[in-house]
């Protein structure tokens, strides 16, 4: 499962991918109000995304946040792995340890075969899905706050 921090990061970057531009940065207050998230918690997340070079920020009256690269160049994979690491994509479903660290002298968990195939599909989805692709689909939704 993704952490709440990761889910909030995804929501915020999807939002910024849709509404910010290089010339138009969006302030933390507006983002937190529109997404219904705590401003201090969201601020920490967004500052981490600046450190991870996914966002840029500017201080001052016209300051705020925007994407550090084009929305088509930022995948869900990049966001998730920078916030939560790769454990979501590598851990065993049952033991919470990476499958690659499995002791070969012991049998694999009972769901390993089925889950490995599904995990590969999930990995592909996260790597292939960009903020640009998601932004195109957002137009279908009237209430962006429910992101």
mmCIF file of C-alpha atoms in Angstrom:
data_model
loop_
_atom_site.group_PDB
_atom_site.id
_atom_site.type_symbol
_atom_site.label_atom_id
_atom_site.label_comp_id
_atom_site.label_asym_id
_atom_site.label_seq_id
_atom_site.Cartn_x
_atom_site.Cartn_y
_atom_site.Cartn_z
ATOM 1 C CA UNK A 1 0.000 0.000 0.000
ATOM 2 C CA UNK A 2 1.057 3.548 -0.616
ATOM 3 C CA UNK A 3 1.562 5.796 2.397
ATOM 4 C CA UNK A 4 -0.728 8.778 2.976
ATOM 5 C CA UNK A 5 2.285 10.995 2.339
ATOM 6 C CA UNK A 6 2.706 9.378 -1.066
ATOM 7 C CA UNK A 7 -0.995 9.693 -1.892
ATOM 8 C CA UNK A 8 -0.928 13.387 -0.979
ATOM 9 C CA UNK A 9 2.208 13.879 -3.083
ATOM 10 C CA UNK A 10 0.513 12.198 -6.040
ATOM 11 C CA UNK A 11 -2.603 14.336 -5.652
ATOM 12 C CA UNK A 12 -0.589 17.546 -5.355
ATOM 13 C CA UNK A 13 1.620 16.801 -8.355
ATOM 14 C CA UNK A 14 -1.373 15.795 -10.472
ATOM 15 C CA UNK A 15 -3.003 19.081 -9.463
ATOM 16 C CA UNK A 16 0.134 21.076 -10.288
ATOM 17 C CA UNK A 17 0.516 19.196 -13.553
ATOM 18 C CA UNK A 18 -2.945 20.342 -14.522
ATOM 19 C CA UNK A 19 -2.965 23.923 -13.260
ATOM 20 C CA UNK A 20 0.586 25.266 -12.915
ATOM 21 C CA UNK A 21 2.960 26.423 -15.612
ATOM 22 C CA UNK A 22 6.527 27.663 -15.634
ATOM 23 C CA UNK A 23 5.107 31.194 -15.498
ATOM 24 C CA UNK A 24 2.225 30.407 -13.134
ATOM 25 C CA UNK A 25 3.128 28.959 -9.771
ATOM 26 C CA UNK A 26 0.424 28.020 -7.286
ATOM 27 C CA UNK A 27 0.654 28.843 -3.599
ATOM 28 C CA UNK A 28 0.417 26.282 -0.835
ATOM 29 C CA UNK A 29 -2.784 27.811 0.534
ATOM 30 C CA UNK A 30 -4.610 27.420 -2.794
ATOM 31 C CA UNK A 31 -3.369 23.860 -3.287
ATOM 32 C CA UNK A 32 -4.305 22.777 0.250
ATOM 33 C CA UNK A 33 -7.757 24.394 0.007
ATOM 34 C CA UNK A 34 -8.534 22.879 -3.397
ATOM 35 C CA UNK A 35 -7.370 19.421 -2.364
ATOM 36 C CA UNK A 36 -8.707 19.578 1.198
ATOM 37 C CA UNK A 37 -5.309 18.804 2.734
ATOM 38 C CA UNK A 38 -3.563 20.218 5.788
ATOM 39 C CA UNK A 39 -1.361 23.114 4.683
ATOM 40 C CA UNK A 40 1.587 22.385 7.059
ATOM 41 C CA UNK A 41 1.685 18.672 6.144
ATOM 42 C CA UNK A 42 1.322 19.403 2.437
ATOM 43 C CA UNK A 43 4.053 22.054 2.699
ATOM 44 C CA UNK A 44 6.517 19.469 4.020
ATOM 45 C CA UNK A 45 5.607 17.075 1.228
ATOM 46 C CA UNK A 46 6.008 19.728 -1.448
ATOM 47 C CA UNK A 47 9.348 20.885 -0.056
ATOM 48 C CA UNK A 48 10.530 17.271 -0.221
ATOM 49 C CA UNK A 49 9.412 17.175 -3.864
ATOM 50 C CA UNK A 50 11.498 20.319 -4.472
ATOM 51 C CA UNK A 51 14.526 18.540 -2.949
ATOM 52 C CA UNK A 52 13.779 15.528 -5.167
ATOM 53 C CA UNK A 53 13.798 17.902 -8.175
ATOM 54 C CA UNK A 54 10.202 17.168 -9.165
ATOM 55 C CA UNK A 55 8.966 20.661 -8.204
ATOM 56 C CA UNK A 56 10.329 24.173 -8.162
ATOM 57 C CA UNK A 57 9.249 26.789 -5.661
ATOM 58 C CA UNK A 58 9.458 30.534 -5.477
ATOM 59 C CA UNK A 59 8.918 32.682 -2.408
ATOM 60 C CA UNK A 60 7.086 35.983 -2.342
ATOM 61 C CA UNK A 61 3.690 37.380 -3.311
ATOM 62 C CA UNK A 62 3.692 35.686 -6.725
ATOM 63 C CA UNK A 63 5.462 32.614 -5.427
ATOM 64 C CA UNK A 64 4.327 29.056 -5.151
ATOM 65 C CA UNK A 65 5.014 25.691 -6.717
ATOM 66 C CA UNK A 66 5.168 24.312 -10.235
ATOM 67 C CA UNK A 67 6.562 21.208 -11.876
ATOM 68 C CA UNK A 68 10.320 21.083 -12.407
ATOM 69 C CA UNK A 69 9.890 19.343 -15.758
ATOM 70 C CA UNK A 70 7.141 18.809 -18.283
ATOM 71 C CA UNK A 71 4.172 16.784 -17.046
ATOM 72 C CA UNK A 72 4.830 14.180 -19.737
ATOM 73 C CA UNK A 73 8.274 13.560 -18.216
ATOM 74 C CA UNK A 74 7.054 12.776 -14.680
ATOM 75 C CA UNK A 75 5.637 9.306 -14.135
ATOM 76 C CA UNK A 76 3.736 7.985 -11.156
ATOM 77 C CA UNK A 77 6.691 5.619 -10.668
ATOM 78 C CA UNK A 78 9.061 8.538 -10.181
ATOM 79 C CA UNK A 79 6.810 10.150 -7.571
ATOM 80 C CA UNK A 80 6.074 6.954 -5.641
ATOM 81 C CA UNK A 81 9.677 5.769 -5.524
ATOM 82 C CA UNK A 82 10.919 9.192 -4.389
ATOM 83 C CA UNK A 83 8.384 9.313 -1.556
ATOM 84 C CA UNK A 84 7.948 5.689 -0.460
ATOM 85 C CA UNK A 85 10.860 3.916 -2.124
ATOM 86 C CA UNK A 86 10.504 0.799 -4.263
ATOM 87 C CA UNK A 87 9.143 -1.458 -1.515
ATOM 88 C CA UNK A 88 5.591 -1.222 -2.884
ATOM 89 C CA UNK A 89 6.888 -2.803 -6.092
ATOM 90 C CA UNK A 90 9.344 -5.319 -4.629
ATOM 91 C CA UNK A 91 7.981 -6.590 -1.310
ATOM 92 C CA UNK A 92 6.367 -9.956 -0.913
ATOM 93 C CA UNK A 93 2.621 -9.679 -0.459
ATOM 94 C CA UNK A 94 2.668 -11.782 2.714
ATOM 95 C CA UNK A 95 6.035 -11.325 4.442
ATOM 96 C CA UNK A 96 6.710 -7.612 3.766
ATOM 97 C CA UNK A 97 10.247 -8.447 2.662
ATOM 98 C CA UNK A 98 11.603 -8.035 -0.850
ATOM 99 C CA UNK A 99 11.109 -11.190 -2.894
ATOM 100 C CA UNK A 100 14.673 -10.808 -4.202
ATOM 101 C CA UNK A 101 15.981 -11.393 -0.654
ATOM 102 C CA UNK A 102 14.193 -14.753 -0.489
ATOM 103 C CA UNK A 103 16.206 -17.656 0.875
ATOM 104 C CA UNK A 104 16.343 -20.082 -2.094
ATOM 105 C CA UNK A 105 16.478 -23.072 0.254
ATOM 106 C CA UNK A 106 12.929 -22.262 1.440
ATOM 107 C CA UNK A 107 9.731 -22.390 -0.595
ATOM 108 C CA UNK A 108 8.293 -19.178 -1.988
ATOM 109 C CA UNK A 109 5.125 -17.825 -0.382
ATOM 110 C CA UNK A 110 1.885 -19.396 -1.669
ATOM 111 C CA UNK A 111 0.873 -16.341 -3.737
ATOM 112 C CA UNK A 112 4.292 -15.508 -5.176
ATOM 113 C CA UNK A 113 3.658 -16.731 -8.728
ATOM 114 C CA UNK A 114 0.330 -14.995 -9.166
ATOM 115 C CA UNK A 115 1.381 -11.840 -7.352
ATOM 116 C CA UNK A 116 4.652 -11.509 -9.273
ATOM 117 C CA UNK A 117 2.728 -11.326 -12.543
ATOM 118 C CA UNK A 118 0.308 -8.749 -11.117
ATOM 119 C CA UNK A 119 3.161 -6.766 -9.571
ATOM 120 C CA UNK A 120 4.804 -6.571 -13.008
ATOM 121 C CA UNK A 121 1.606 -5.137 -14.463
ATOM 122 C CA UNK A 122 1.367 -2.622 -11.617
ATOM 123 C CA UNK A 123 5.010 -1.619 -12.125
ATOM 124 C CA UNK A 124 4.381 -1.092 -15.850
ATOM 125 C CA UNK A 125 1.276 0.991 -15.125
ATOM 126 C CA UNK A 126 3.165 3.286 -12.723
ATOM 127 C CA UNK A 127 6.118 3.662 -15.098
ATOM 128 C CA UNK A 128 3.958 4.346 -18.162
ATOM 129 C CA UNK A 129 1.441 6.709 -16.540
ATOM 130 C CA UNK A 130 2.578 10.325 -16.589
ATOM 131 C CA UNK A 131 1.075 13.429 -15.047
ATOM 132 C CA UNK A 132 0.249 14.567 -18.570
ATOM 133 C CA UNK A 133 -1.852 11.457 -19.222
ATOM 134 C CA UNK A 134 -3.703 11.904 -15.950
ATOM 135 C CA UNK A 135 -4.267 15.622 -16.591
ATOM 136 C CA UNK A 136 -6.059 14.799 -19.831
ATOM 137 C CA UNK A 137 -8.464 12.502 -17.975
ATOM 138 C CA UNK A 138 -9.116 14.980 -15.154
ATOM 139 C CA UNK A 139 -11.255 17.085 -17.478
ATOM 140 C CA UNK A 140 -13.889 14.377 -17.163
ATOM 141 C CA UNK A 141 -14.302 15.173 -13.470
ATOM 142 C CA UNK A 142 -16.139 18.249 -12.272
ATOM 143 C CA UNK A 143 -14.860 18.124 -8.718
ATOM 144 C CA UNK A 144 -11.052 18.061 -8.707
ATOM 145 C CA UNK A 145 -11.025 18.225 -4.910
ATOM 146 C CA UNK A 146 -11.821 14.501 -4.863
ATOM 147 C CA UNK A 147 -8.518 13.640 -6.516
#
